[in-house]
Coordinates of C-alpha atoms and ligand atoms in Angstrom, one line a residue:
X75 CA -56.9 -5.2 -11.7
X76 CA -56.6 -8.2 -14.2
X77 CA -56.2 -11.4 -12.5
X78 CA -52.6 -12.3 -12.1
X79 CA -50.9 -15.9 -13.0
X80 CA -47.9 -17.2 -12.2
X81 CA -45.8 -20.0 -13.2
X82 CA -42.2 -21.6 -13.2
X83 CA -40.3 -24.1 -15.2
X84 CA -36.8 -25.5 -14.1
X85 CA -33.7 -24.9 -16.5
X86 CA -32.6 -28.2 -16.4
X87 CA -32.5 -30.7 -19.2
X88 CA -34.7 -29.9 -22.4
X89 CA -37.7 -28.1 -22.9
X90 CA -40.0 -31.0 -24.4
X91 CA -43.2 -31.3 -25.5
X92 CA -44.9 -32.1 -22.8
X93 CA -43.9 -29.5 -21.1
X94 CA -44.7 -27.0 -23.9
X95 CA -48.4 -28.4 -25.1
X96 CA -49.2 -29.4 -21.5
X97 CA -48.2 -25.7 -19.5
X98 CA -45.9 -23.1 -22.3
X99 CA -48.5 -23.1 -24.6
X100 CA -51.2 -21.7 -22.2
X101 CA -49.0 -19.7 -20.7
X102 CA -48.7 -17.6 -23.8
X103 CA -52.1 -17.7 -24.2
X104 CA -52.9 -16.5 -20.7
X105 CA -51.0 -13.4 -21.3
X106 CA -53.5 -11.8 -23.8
X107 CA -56.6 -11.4 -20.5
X108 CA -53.9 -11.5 -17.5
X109 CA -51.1 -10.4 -15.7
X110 CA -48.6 -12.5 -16.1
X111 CA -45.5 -13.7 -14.4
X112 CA -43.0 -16.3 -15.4
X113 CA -40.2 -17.4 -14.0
X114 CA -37.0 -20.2 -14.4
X115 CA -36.5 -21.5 -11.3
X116 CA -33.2 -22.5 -10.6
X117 CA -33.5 -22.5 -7.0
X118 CA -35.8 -25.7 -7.3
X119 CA -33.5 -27.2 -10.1
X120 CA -30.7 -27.5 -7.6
X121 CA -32.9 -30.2 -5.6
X122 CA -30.4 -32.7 -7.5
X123 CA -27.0 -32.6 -8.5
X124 CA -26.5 -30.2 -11.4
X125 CA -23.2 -28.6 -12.4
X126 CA -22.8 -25.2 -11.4
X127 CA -21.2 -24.0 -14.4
X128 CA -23.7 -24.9 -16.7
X129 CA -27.1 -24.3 -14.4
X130 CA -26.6 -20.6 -15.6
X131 CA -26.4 -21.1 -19.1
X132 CA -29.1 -23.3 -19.0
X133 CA -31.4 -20.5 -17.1
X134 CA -30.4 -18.4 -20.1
X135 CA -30.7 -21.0 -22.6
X136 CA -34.4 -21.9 -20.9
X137 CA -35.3 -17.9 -21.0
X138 CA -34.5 -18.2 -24.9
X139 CA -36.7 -21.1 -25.4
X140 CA -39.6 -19.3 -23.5
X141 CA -39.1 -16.0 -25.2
X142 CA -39.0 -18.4 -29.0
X143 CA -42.5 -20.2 -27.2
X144 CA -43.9 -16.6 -27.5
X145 CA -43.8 -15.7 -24.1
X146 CA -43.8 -11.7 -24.8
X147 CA -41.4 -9.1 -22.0
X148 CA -43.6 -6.5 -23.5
X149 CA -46.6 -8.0 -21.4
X150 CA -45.3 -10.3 -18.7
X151 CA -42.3 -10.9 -16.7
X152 CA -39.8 -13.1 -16.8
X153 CA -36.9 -13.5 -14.3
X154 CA -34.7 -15.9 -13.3
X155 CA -35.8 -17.2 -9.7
X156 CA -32.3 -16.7 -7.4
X157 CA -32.7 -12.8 -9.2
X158 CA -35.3 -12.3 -6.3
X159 CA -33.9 -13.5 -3.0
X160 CA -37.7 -13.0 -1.6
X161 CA -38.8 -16.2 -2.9
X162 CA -36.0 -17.8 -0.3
X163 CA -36.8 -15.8 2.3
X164 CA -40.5 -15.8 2.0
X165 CA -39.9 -20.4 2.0
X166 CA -38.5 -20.2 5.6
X167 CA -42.0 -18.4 7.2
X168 CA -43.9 -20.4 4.6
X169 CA -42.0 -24.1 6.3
X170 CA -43.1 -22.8 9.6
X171 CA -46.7 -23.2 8.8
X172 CA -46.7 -26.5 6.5
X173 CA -47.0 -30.0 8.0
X174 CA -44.3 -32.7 8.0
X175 CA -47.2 -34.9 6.7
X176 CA -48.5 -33.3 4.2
X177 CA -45.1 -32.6 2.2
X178 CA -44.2 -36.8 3.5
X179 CA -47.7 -37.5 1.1
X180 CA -45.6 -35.3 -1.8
X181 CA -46.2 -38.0 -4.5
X182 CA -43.7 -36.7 -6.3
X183 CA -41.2 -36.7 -3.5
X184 CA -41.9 -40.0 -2.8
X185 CA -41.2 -40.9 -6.3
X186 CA -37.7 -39.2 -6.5
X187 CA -36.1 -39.7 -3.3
X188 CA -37.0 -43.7 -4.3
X189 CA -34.3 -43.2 -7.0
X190 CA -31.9 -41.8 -4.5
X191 CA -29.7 -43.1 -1.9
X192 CA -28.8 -39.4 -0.4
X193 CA -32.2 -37.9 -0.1
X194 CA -31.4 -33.8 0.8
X195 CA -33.9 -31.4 3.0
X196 CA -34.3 -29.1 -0.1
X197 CA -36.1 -32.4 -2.6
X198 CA -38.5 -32.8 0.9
X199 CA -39.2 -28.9 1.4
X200 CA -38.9 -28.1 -2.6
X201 CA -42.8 -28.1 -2.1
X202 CA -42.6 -25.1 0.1
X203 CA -40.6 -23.2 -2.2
X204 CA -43.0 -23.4 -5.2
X205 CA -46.0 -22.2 -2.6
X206 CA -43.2 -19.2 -2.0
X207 CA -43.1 -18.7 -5.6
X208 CA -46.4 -17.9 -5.8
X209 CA -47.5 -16.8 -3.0
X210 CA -45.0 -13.8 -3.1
X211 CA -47.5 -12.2 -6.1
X212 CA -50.0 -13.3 -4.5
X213 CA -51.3 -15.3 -8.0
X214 CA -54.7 -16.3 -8.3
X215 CA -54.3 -18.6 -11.3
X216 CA -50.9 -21.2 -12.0
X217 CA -51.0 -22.5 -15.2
X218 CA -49.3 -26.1 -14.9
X219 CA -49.5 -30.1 -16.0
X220 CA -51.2 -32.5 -14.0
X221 CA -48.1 -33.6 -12.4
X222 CA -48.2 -30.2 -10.4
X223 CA -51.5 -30.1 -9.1
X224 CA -50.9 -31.7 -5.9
X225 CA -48.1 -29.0 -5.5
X226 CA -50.9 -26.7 -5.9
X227 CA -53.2 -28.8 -3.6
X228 CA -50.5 -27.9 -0.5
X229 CA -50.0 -24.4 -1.7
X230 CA -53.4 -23.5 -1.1
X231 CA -53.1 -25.0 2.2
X232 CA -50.5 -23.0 2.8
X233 CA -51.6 -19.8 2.2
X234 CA -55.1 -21.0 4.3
X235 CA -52.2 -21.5 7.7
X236 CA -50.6 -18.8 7.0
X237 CA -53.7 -16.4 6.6
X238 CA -55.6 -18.4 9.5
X239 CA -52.2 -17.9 11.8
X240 CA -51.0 -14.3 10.9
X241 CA -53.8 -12.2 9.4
X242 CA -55.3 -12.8 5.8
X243 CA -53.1 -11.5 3.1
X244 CA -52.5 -14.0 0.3
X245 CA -55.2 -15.8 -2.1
X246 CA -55.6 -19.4 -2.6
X247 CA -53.9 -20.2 -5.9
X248 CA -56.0 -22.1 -8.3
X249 CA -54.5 -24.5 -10.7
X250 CA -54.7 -23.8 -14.5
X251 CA -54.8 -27.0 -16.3
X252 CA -55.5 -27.3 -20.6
X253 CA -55.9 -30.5 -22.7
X254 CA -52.4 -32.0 -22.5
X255 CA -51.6 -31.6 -19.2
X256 CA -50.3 -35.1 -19.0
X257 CA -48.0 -36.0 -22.2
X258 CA -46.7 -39.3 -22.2
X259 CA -43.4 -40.8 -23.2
X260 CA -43.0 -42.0 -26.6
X261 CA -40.6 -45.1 -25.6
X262 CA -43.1 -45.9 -22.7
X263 CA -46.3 -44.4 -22.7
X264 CA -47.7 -45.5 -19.5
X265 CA -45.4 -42.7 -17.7
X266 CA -45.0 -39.4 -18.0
X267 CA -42.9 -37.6 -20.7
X268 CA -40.0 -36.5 -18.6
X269 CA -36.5 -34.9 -19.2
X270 CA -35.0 -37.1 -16.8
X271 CA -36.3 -40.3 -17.9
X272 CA -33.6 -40.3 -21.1
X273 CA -33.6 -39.0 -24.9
X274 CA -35.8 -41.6 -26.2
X275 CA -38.8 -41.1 -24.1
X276 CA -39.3 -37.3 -24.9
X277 CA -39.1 -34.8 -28.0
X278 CA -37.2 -31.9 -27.7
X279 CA -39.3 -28.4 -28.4
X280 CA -35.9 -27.0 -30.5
X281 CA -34.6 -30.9 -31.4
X282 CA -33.8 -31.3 -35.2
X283 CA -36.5 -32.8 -37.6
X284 CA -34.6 -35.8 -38.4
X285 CA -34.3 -37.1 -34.9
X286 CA -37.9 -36.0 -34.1
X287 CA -38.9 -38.0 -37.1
X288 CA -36.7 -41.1 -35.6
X289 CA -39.0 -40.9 -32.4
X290 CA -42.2 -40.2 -33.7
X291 CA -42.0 -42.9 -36.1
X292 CA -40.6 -45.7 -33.0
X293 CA -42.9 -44.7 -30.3
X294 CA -44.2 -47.3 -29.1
X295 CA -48.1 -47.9 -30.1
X296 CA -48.7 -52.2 -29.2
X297 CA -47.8 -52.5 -26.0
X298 CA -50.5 -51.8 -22.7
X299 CA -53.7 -52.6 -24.7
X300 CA -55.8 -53.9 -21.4
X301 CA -59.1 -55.7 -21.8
X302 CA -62.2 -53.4 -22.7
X303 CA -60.4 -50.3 -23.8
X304 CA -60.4 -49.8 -27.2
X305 CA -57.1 -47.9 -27.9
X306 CA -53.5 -48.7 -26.1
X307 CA -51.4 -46.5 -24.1
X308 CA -49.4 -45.5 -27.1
X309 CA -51.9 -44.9 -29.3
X310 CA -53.9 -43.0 -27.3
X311 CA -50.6 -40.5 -26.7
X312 CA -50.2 -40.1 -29.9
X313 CA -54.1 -39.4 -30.9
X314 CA -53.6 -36.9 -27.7
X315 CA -50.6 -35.2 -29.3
X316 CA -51.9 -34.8 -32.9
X317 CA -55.2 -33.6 -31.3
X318 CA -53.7 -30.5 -29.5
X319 CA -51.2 -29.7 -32.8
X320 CA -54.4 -29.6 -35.2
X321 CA -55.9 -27.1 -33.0
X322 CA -53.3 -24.7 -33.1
X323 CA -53.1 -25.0 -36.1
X324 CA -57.1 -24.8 -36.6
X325 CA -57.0 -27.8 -38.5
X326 CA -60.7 -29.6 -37.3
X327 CA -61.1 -32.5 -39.8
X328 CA -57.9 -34.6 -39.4
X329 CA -58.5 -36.3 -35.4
X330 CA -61.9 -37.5 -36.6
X331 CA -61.1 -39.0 -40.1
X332 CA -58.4 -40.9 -38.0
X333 CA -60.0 -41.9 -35.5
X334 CA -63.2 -43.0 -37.8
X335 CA -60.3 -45.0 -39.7
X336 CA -59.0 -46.3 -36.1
X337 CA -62.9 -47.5 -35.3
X338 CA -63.2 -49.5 -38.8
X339 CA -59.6 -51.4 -37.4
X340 CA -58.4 -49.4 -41.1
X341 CA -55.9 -47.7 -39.3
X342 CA -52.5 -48.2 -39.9
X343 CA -50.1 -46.6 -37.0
X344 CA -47.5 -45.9 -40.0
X345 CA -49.9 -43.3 -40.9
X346 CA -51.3 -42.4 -37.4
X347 CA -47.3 -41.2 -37.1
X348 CA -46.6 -39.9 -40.3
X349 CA -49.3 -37.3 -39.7
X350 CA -48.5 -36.7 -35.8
X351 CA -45.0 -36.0 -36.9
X352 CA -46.2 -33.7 -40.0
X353 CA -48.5 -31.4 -37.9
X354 CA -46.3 -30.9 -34.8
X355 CA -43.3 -29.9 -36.8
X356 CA -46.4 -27.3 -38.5
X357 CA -46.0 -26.5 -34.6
X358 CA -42.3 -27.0 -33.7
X359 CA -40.6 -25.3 -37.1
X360 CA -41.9 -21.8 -36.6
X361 CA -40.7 -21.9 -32.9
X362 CA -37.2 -23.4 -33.6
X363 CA -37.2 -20.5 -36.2
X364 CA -37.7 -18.2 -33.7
X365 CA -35.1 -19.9 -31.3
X366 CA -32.8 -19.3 -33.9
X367 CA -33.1 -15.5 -34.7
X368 CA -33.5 -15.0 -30.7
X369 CA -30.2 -16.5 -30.1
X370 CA -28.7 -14.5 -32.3
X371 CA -30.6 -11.0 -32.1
X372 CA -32.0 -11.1 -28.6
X373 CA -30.9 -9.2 -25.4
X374 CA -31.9 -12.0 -22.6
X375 CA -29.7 -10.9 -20.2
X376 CA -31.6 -7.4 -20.7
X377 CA -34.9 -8.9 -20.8
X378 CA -34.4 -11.1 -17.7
X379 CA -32.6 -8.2 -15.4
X380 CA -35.8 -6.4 -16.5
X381 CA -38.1 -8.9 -15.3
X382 CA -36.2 -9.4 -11.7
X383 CA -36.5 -5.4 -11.2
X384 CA -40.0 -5.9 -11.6
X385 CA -40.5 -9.0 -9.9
X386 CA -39.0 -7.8 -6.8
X387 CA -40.5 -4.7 -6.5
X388 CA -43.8 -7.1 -6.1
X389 CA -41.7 -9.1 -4.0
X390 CA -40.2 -6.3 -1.9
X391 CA -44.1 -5.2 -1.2
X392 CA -45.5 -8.1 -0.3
X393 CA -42.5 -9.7 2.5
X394 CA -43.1 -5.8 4.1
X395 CA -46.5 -7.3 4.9
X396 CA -45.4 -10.6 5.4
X397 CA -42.4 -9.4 8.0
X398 CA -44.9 -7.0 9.7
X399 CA -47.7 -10.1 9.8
X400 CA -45.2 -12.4 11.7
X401 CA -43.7 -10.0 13.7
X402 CA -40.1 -10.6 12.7
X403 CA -37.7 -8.0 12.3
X404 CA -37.4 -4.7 13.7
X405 CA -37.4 -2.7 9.8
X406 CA -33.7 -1.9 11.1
Ligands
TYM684 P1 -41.2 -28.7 -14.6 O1 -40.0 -27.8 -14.8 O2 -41.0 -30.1 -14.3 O3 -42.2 -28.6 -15.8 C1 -42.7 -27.3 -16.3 C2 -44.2 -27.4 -16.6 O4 -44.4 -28.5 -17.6 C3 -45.4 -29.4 -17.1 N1 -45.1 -30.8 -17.6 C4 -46.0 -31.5 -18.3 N2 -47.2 -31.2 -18.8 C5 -47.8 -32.2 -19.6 N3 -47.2 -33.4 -19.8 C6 -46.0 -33.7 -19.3 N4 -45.4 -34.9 -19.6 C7 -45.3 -32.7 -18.6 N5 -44.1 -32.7 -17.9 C8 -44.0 -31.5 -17.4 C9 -45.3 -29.3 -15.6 O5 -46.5 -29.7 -15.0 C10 -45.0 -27.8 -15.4 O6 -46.2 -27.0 -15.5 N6 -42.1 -27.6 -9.8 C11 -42.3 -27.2 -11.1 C12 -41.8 -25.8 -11.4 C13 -42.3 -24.7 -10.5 C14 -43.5 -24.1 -10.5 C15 -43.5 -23.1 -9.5 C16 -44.7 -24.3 -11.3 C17 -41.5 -24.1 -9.5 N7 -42.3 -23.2 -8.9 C18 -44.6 -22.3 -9.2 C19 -45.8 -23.5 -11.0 C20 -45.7 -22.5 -10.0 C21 -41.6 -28.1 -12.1 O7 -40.7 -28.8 -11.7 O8 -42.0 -28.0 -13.4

C-alpha cells in the first residue's frame, strides 16, 4: 500500500506564499508517489474569533485555492474538517493521553495566548486536534512549514501513549519539510510570513499583480544586517523566495549570477526585486488563472462532499478500533 500523507490548512485569512512554497506546493507534488489526504480545517480555525457567516465561504473559498494550487480530487482527498465528526471525537481519547506540560511548552500557544486577554481551552488543546487529524488515517508522512513541526513533535508522542496505553494501532507521523518551509514577511523579515500579522507583511497566492508588485518592490532588504553574516534578514528572504520560484520553473542560472553580483557588493536590491517579483508571478499567474476558471466552472461543493464520504469511511474504520481499544461504548 503506498504510503499515506496527510495535511491541513485553516480557511482563515489568505492563502500566501509562504504557505504555498513552504507546504501547497509539496503537497501537490506528494500526490504523484502517495496517498494523499487533504483537508481545510475549520474546526482549528475557530481557536479565535471568526464570524460564522463567512468561515464557510472561506472553507469553500480555501478548497478553490487548493484545487487552482493543483491539488487533483482525481488522486487525493479533500474535505472539509467538521464534514468528519471523527476527528472531534477521536481529540477527546487523544486529550486523555497527552500531558498538560507538554501542550503548556506549545511555542506557538505561548505565542498566541500572549496576544490575548481571553485565552479559550480549544487555542491550549488545538494541539490535540491536529494529532486527531492525523492520527485518524493513520498518516505516515505530514507535509508542513517549520512552524508545525513541534505540532508534529507531540503528535508522535501521542500516538507512542496511546499505542503504549491501549494496544498498538497508529504510526508515528513523520514531518515532511521542503526548502521554504519558513517564508518570511516582506515588511519584517525577521518573523514569519503570517496572515494574521496584516496585508503588508505577506503576498497573497490569488492577489493582483499590481499590489504584489507594490510589496515586492518595499520589502524591506537594510534592516537586521548583524555583524559577520554577509546578507541581511531581507535579503536573504528574498534570495530564498526567487530561489524556490526558479526551480519550478527550471530556471538554474539566475540565483547564482545574483548572488555572484551580490558577493562583488554589484548588486543592486532594485534588481534583486524586479527579478523576484518577475519569476514568482511566472509562478502565481498560471495559478490565479486557474482560480479563475475554477470559480467559475468548478463543482467544489461536489468535490469536497466527495472527499468527506471518503474521509470518513477511513475515519469510521479506524475509531471502531479506537472505541474497541479503549473500551468505551457498548457498539449499541
Ligand atoms: P496554517 O493554516 O497556519 O498553514 C498551512 C501550512 O502552511 C505552512 N506555513 C508556512 N510555511 C512556510 N513559511 C511560512 N511563513 C508559513 N506559514 C505557514 C504551515 O506550516 C502549514 O504547513 N495547524 C496547522 C493546520 C493543521 C494541520 C493539521 C497541518 C491542522 N491539522 C494536521 C498538518 C497536519 C496550521 O494552522 O497551518
Amino acid at each position: 500500500m503506498a504510503k499515506r500523507v496527510f495535511s491541513g490548512i485553516q480557511p482563515t485569512g489568505t492563502l500566501h506564499i509562504g504557505n504555498y512554497l513552504g507546504a501547497i506546493r509539496n503537497w501537490v507534488d506528494l500526490q504523484r508517489d502517495f496517498e494523499c489526504i487533504y483537508c481545510v480545517v475549520d474546526y482549528h480555525a475557530i481557536t479565535i474569533d471568526v464570524d460564522p457567516k463567512e468561515l464557510k465561504t472561506a472553507s469553500r473559498s480555501m478548497a478553490l485555492d487548493l484545487l487552482a494550487c493543483g491539488v487533483d480530487p482525481e488522486r487525493s482527498i479533500l474535505f472539509v474538517q467538521a464534514d468528519v465528526p471523527q476527528h472531534t471525537e477521536l481529540t477527546w481519547i487523544l486529550g486523555c493521553v497527552t500531558s498538560y506540560g507538554d501542550l503548556a511548552r506549545m511555542t506557538q500557544f505561548k505565542d498566541k495566548s500572549e496576544k490575548q486577554e481571553f485565552v479559550t481551552a480549544g487555542l491550549f488543546t488545538y494541539p490535540i486536534l491536529m494529532a486527531a487529524d492525523i492520527l485518524l488515517y493513520k498518516a505516515q508522512g505530514v507535509p508542513v512549514g517549520e512552524d508545525q513541526v513541534q505540532h508534529l513533535e507531540l503528535s508522535r508522542r501521542i500516538a507512542r501513549r496511546f499505542n503504549s496505553r491501549f494496544g498498538e494501532l497508529f504510526p508515528e507521523p513523520e514531518p515532511i519539510v521542503t526548502k521554504g518551509a519558513r517564508i518570511m514577511s516582506l515588511a519584517d523579515p525577521t518573523s514569519k510570513m503570517s496572515k494574521s500579522s496584516g496585508e503588508a507583511h505577506y503576498v497573497g497566492v490569488m492577489e493582483p499583480e499590481t499590489s504584489i508588485r507594490k510589496k515586492v518592490r518595499s520589502a524591506v532588504t537594510d534592516v537586521g544586517l548583524t555583524p559577520g553574516e554577509a546578507m541581511s534578514p531581507g535579503v536573504a528572504n528574498l534570495f530564498q523566495i526567487l530561489e524556490i520560484v526558479c526551480e519550478l520553473q527550471g530556471e538554474a542560472a539566475t540565483v547564482p549570477q545574483l548572488k555572484a553580483e551580490f558577493a562583488d557588493g554589484k548588486l543592486l536590491y532594485s534588481r534583486l526585486k524586479d527579478t523576484t517579483f518577475d519569476r514568482l508571478m511566472g509562478v502565481l499567474r498560471p495559478i490565479q488563472e486557474r482560480r479563475a476558471k475554477l470559480a467559475a466552472s468548478s463543482d467544489v461543493d461536489g468535490i469536497l462532499a466527495d472527499g468527506a464520504r471518503k474521509a470518513a469511511e477511513i475515519a469510521r474504520a479506524t475509531m471502531c478500533d479506537v472505541r474497541k481499544l479503549v473500551g468505551v461504548g457498548t457498539g449499541a
